PDB file of C-alpha atoms in Angstrom:
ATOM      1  CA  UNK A   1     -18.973  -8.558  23.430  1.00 48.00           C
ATOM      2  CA  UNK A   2     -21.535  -6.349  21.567  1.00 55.00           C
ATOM      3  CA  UNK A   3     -22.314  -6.324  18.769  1.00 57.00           C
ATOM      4  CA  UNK A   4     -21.378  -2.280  18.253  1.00 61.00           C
ATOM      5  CA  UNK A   5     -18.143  -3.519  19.297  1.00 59.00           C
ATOM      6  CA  UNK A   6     -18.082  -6.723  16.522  1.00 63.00           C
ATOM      7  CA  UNK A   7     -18.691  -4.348  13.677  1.00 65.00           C
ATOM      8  CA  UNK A   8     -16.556  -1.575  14.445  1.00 74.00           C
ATOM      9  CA  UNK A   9     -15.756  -1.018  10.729  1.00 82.00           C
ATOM     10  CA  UNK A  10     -19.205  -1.976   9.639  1.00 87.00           C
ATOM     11  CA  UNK A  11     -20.858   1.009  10.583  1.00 85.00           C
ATOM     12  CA  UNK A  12     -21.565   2.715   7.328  1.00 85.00           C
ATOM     13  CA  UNK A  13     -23.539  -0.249   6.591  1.00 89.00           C
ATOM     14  CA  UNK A  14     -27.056  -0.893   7.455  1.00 92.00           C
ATOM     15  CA  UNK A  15     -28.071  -2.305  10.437  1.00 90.00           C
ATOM     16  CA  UNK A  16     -29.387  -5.405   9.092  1.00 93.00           C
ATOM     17  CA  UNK A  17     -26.045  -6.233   7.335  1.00 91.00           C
ATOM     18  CA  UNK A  18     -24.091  -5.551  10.597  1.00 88.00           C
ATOM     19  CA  UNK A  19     -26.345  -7.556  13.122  1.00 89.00           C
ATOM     20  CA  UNK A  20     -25.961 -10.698  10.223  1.00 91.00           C
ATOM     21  CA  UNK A  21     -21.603  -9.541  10.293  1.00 90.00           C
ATOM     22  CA  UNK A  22     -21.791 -10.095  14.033  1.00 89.00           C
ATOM     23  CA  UNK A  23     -23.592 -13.224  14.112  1.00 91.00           C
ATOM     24  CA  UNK A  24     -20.991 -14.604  11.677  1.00 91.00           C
ATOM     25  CA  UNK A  25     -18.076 -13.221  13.639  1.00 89.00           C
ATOM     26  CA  UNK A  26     -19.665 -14.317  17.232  1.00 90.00           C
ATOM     27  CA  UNK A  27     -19.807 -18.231  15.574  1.00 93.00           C
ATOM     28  CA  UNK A  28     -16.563 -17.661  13.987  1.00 92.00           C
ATOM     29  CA  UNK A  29     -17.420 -18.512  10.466  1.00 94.00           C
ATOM     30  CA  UNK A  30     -15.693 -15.325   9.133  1.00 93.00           C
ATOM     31  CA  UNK A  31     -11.908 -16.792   8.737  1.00 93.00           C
ATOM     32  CA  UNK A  32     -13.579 -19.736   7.188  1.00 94.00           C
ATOM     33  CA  UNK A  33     -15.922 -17.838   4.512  1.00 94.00           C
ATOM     34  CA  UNK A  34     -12.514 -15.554   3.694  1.00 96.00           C
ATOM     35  CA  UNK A  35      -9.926 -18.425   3.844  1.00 94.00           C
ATOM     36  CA  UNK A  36     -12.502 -19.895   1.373  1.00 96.00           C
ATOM     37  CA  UNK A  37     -12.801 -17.286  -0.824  1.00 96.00           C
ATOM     38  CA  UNK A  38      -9.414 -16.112  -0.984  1.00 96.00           C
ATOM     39  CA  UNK A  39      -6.908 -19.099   0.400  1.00 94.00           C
ATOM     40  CA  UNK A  40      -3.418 -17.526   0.340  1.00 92.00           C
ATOM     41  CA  UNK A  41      -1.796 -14.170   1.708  1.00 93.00           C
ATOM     42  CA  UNK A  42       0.085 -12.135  -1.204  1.00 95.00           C
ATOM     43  CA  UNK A  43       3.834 -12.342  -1.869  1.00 94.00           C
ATOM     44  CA  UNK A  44       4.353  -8.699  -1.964  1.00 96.00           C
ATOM     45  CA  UNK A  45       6.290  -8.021   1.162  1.00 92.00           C
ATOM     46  CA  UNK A  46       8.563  -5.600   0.461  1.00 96.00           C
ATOM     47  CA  UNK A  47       8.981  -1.688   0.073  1.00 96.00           C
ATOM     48  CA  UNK A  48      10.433  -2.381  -3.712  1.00 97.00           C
ATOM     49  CA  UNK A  49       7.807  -5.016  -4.761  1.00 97.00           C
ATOM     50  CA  UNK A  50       4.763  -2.730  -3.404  1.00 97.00           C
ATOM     51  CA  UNK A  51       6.300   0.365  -5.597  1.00 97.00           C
ATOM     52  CA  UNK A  52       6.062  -1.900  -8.433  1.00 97.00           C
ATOM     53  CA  UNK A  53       2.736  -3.039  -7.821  1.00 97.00           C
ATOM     54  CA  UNK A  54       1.532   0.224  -7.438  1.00 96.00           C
ATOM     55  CA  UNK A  55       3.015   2.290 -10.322  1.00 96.00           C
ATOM     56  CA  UNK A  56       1.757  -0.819 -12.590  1.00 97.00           C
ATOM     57  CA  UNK A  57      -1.834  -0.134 -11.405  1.00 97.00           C
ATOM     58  CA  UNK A  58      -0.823   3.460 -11.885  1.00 96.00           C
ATOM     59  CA  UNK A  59       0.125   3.562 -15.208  1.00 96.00           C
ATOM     60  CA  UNK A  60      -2.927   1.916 -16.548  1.00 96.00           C
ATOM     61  CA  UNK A  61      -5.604   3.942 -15.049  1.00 96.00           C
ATOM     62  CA  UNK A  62      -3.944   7.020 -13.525  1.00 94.00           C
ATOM     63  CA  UNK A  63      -1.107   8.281 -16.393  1.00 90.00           C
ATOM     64  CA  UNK A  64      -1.897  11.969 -16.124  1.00 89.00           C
ATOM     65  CA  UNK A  65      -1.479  11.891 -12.155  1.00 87.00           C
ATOM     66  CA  UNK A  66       1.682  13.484 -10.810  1.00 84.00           C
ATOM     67  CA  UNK A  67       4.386  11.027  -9.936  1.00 87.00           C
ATOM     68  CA  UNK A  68       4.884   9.376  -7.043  1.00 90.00           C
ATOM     69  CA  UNK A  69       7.980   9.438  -5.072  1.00 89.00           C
ATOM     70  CA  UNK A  70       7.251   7.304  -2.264  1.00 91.00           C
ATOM     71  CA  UNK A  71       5.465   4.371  -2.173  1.00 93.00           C
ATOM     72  CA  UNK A  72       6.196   2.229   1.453  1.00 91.00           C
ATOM     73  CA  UNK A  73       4.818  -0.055   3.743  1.00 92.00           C
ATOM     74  CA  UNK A  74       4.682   1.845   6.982  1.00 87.00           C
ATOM     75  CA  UNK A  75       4.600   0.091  10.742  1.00 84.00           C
ATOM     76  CA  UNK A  76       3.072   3.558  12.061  1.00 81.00           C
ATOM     77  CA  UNK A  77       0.165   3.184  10.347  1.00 75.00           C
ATOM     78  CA  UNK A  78      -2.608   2.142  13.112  1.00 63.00           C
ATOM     79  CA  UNK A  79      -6.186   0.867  12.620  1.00 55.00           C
ATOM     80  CA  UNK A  80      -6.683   2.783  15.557  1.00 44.00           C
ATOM     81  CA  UNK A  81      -6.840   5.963  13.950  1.00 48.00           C
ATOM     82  CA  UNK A  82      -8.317   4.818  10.884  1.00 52.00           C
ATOM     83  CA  UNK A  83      -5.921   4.390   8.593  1.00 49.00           C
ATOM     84  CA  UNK A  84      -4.960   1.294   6.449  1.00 56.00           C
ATOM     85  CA  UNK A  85      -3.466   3.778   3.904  1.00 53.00           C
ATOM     86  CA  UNK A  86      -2.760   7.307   3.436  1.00 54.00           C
ATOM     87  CA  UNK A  87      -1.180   9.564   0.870  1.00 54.00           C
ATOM     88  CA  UNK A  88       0.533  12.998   1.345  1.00 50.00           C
ATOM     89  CA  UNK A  89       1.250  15.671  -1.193  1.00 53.00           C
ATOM     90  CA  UNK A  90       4.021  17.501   0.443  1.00 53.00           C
ATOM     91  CA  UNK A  91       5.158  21.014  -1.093  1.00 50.00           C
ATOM     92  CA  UNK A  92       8.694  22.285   0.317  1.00 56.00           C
ATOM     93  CA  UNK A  93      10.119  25.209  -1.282  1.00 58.00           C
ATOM     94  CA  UNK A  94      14.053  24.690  -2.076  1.00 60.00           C
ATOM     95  CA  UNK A  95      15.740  28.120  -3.293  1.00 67.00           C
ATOM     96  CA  UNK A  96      13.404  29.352  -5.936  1.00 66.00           C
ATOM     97  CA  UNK A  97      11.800  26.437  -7.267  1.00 65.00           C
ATOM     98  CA  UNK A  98       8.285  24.921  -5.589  1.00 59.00           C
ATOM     99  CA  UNK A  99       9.645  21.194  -5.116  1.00 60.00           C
ATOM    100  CA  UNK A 100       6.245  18.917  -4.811  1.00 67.00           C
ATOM    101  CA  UNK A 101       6.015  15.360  -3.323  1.00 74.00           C
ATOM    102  CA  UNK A 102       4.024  12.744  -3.433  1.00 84.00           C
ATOM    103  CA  UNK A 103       3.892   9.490  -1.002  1.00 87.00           C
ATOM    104  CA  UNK A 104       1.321   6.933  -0.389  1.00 89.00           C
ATOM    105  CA  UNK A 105       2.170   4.481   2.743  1.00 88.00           C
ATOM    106  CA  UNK A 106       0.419   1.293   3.361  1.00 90.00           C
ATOM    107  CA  UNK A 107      -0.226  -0.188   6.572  1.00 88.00           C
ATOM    108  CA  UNK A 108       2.191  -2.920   7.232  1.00 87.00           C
ATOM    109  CA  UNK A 109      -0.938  -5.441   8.137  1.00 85.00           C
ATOM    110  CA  UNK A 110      -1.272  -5.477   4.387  1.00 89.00           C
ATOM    111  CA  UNK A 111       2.136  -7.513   3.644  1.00 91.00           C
ATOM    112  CA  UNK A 112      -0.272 -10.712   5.067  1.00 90.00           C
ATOM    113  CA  UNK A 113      -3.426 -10.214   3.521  1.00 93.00           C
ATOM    114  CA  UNK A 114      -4.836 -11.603   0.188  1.00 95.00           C
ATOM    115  CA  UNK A 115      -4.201  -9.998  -3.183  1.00 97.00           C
ATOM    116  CA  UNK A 116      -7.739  -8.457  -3.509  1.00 97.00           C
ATOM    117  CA  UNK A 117      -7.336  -6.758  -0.130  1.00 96.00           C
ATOM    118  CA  UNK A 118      -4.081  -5.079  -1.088  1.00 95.00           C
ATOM    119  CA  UNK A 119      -5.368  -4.462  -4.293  1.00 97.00           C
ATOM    120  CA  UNK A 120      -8.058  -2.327  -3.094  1.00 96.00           C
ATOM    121  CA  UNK A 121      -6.505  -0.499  -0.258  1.00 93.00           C
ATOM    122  CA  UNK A 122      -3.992   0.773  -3.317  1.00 95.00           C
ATOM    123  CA  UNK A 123      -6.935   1.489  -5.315  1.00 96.00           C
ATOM    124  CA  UNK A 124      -8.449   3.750  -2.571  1.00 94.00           C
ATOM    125  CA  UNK A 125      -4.730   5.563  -1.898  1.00 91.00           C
ATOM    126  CA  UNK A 126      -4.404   5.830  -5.894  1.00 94.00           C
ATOM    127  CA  UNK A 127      -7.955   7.683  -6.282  1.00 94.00           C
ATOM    128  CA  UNK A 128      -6.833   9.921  -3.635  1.00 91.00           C
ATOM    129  CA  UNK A 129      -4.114  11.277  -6.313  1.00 90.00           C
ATOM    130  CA  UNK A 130      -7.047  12.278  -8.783  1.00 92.00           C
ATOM    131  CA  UNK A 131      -9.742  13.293  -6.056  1.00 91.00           C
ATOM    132  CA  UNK A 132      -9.098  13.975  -2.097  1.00 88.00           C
ATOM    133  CA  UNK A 133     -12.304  13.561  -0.464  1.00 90.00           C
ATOM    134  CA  UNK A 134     -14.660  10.320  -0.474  1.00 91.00           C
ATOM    135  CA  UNK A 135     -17.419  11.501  -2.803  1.00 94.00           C
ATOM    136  CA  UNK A 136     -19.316   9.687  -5.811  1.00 96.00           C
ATOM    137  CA  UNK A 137     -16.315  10.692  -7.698  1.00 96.00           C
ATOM    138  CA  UNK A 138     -13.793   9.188  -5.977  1.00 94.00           C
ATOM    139  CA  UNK A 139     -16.053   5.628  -5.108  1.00 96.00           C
ATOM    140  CA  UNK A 140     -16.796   5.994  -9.356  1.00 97.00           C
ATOM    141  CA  UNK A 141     -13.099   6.125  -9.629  1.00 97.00           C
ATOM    142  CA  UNK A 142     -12.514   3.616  -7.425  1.00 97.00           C
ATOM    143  CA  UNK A 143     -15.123   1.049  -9.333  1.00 98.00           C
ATOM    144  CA  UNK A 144     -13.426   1.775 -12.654  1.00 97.00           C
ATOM    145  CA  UNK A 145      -9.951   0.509 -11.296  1.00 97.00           C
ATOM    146  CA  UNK A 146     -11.433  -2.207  -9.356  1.00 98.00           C
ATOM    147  CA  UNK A 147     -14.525  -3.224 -10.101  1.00 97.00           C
ATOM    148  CA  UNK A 148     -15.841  -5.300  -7.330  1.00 97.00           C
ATOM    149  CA  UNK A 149     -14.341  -2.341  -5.415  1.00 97.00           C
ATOM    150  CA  UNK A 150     -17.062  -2.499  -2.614  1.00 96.00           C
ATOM    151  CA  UNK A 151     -17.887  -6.339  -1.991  1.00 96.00           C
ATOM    152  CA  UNK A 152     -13.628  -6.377  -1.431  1.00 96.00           C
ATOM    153  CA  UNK A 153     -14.065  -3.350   1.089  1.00 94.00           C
ATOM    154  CA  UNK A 154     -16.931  -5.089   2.677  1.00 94.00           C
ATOM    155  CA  UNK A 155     -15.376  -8.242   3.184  1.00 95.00           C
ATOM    156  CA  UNK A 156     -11.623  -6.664   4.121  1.00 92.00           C
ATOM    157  CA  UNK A 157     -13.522  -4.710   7.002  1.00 90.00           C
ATOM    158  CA  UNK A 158     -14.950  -8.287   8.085  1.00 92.00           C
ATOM    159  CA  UNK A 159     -11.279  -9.347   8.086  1.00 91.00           C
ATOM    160  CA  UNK A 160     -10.236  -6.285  10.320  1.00 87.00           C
ATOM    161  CA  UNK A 161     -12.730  -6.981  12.158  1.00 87.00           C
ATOM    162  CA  UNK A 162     -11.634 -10.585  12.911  1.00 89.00           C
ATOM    163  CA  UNK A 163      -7.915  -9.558  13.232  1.00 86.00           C
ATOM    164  CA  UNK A 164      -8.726  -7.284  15.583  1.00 83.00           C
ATOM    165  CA  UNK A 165     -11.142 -10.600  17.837  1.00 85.00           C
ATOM    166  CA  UNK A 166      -8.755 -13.757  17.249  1.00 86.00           C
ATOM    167  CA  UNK A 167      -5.721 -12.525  15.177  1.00 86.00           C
ATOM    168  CA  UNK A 168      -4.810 -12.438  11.567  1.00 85.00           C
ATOM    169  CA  UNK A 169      -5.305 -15.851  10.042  1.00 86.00           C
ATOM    170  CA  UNK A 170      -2.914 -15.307   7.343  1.00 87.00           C
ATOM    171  CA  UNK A 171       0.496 -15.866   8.593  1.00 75.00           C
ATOM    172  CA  UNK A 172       2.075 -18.662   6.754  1.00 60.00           C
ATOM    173  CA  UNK A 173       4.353 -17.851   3.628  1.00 49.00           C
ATOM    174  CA  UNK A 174       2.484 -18.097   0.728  1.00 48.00           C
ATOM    175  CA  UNK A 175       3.104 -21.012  -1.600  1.00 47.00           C
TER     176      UNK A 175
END
């Protein structure tokens, strides 16, 4: 395998940091560095529990936003365009009134993944309310709800990365 191929969702990052992510993933020391760090998948494996997570992280950064009126787990949801996440604003007019939607779907790899990786893949779909494109704004915005926003990025691309080689090494219940 090459290594373009190892750090598929690496490449944003500089080259030196991607040829050191594909000598990790080659000796496969990555499940062991992240099983380390973070030992146990999340409990949050339903539709109704992931609502509640979210509109709690909501509510204390994001009050002014417009509501949401979706908030799923979604099986359609493919890494292979992309997508962990994604939020739609839908606007449907119903007689004379401008009826206005909003939705945010997560990927239904996230219902075995740690805490912190959930936690920022809402965090990214949540600054998407308050700003749509991925400028300094949005990455400030991101920071202030989640600090260590981009080490948890970092390291949940190294996880997709080894989900996508060997399989995800989170499938057991968590205790």
């Amino acid at each position: 395998m090459s290594d373009e191929t190892l750090v598929r969702y690496l490449r944003a990052y500089p080259e030196t940091v991607q040829h050191q992510a594909a000598r990790l993933l080659k000796e496969a020391k990555v499940a062991g560095y992240l099983r380390s760090k973070y030992p146990s998948a999340h409990s949050i494996n339903t539709d109704k529990l992931l609502r509640s997570y979210v509109m709690a992280i909501k509510s204390q950064y994001l009050k002014s936003t417009d509501p949401l009126n979706k908030v799923v787990f979604d099986a359609k949801i493919h890494l292979v365009h992309n997508a962990l996440g994604t939020h739609h604003r839908i606007s449907r007019q119903q007689g004379g009134k401008l009826k206005r939607q909003r939705e945010i779907r997560i990927s239904h790899l996230f219902k075995r993944v740690p805490e912190p990786f959930l936690n920022m893949i809402v965090v990214h779909e949540l600054a998407h309310l308050r700003e749509l494109d991925h400028n300094k704004s949005f990455y400030r915005l991101c920071e202030h709800m989640l600090p260590d926003y981009h080490q948890l990025e970092f390291e949940m691309r190294l996880f997709l990365t080894e989900v996508e080689l060997r399989g995800n090494f989170y499938t057991e219940p968590p205790q």
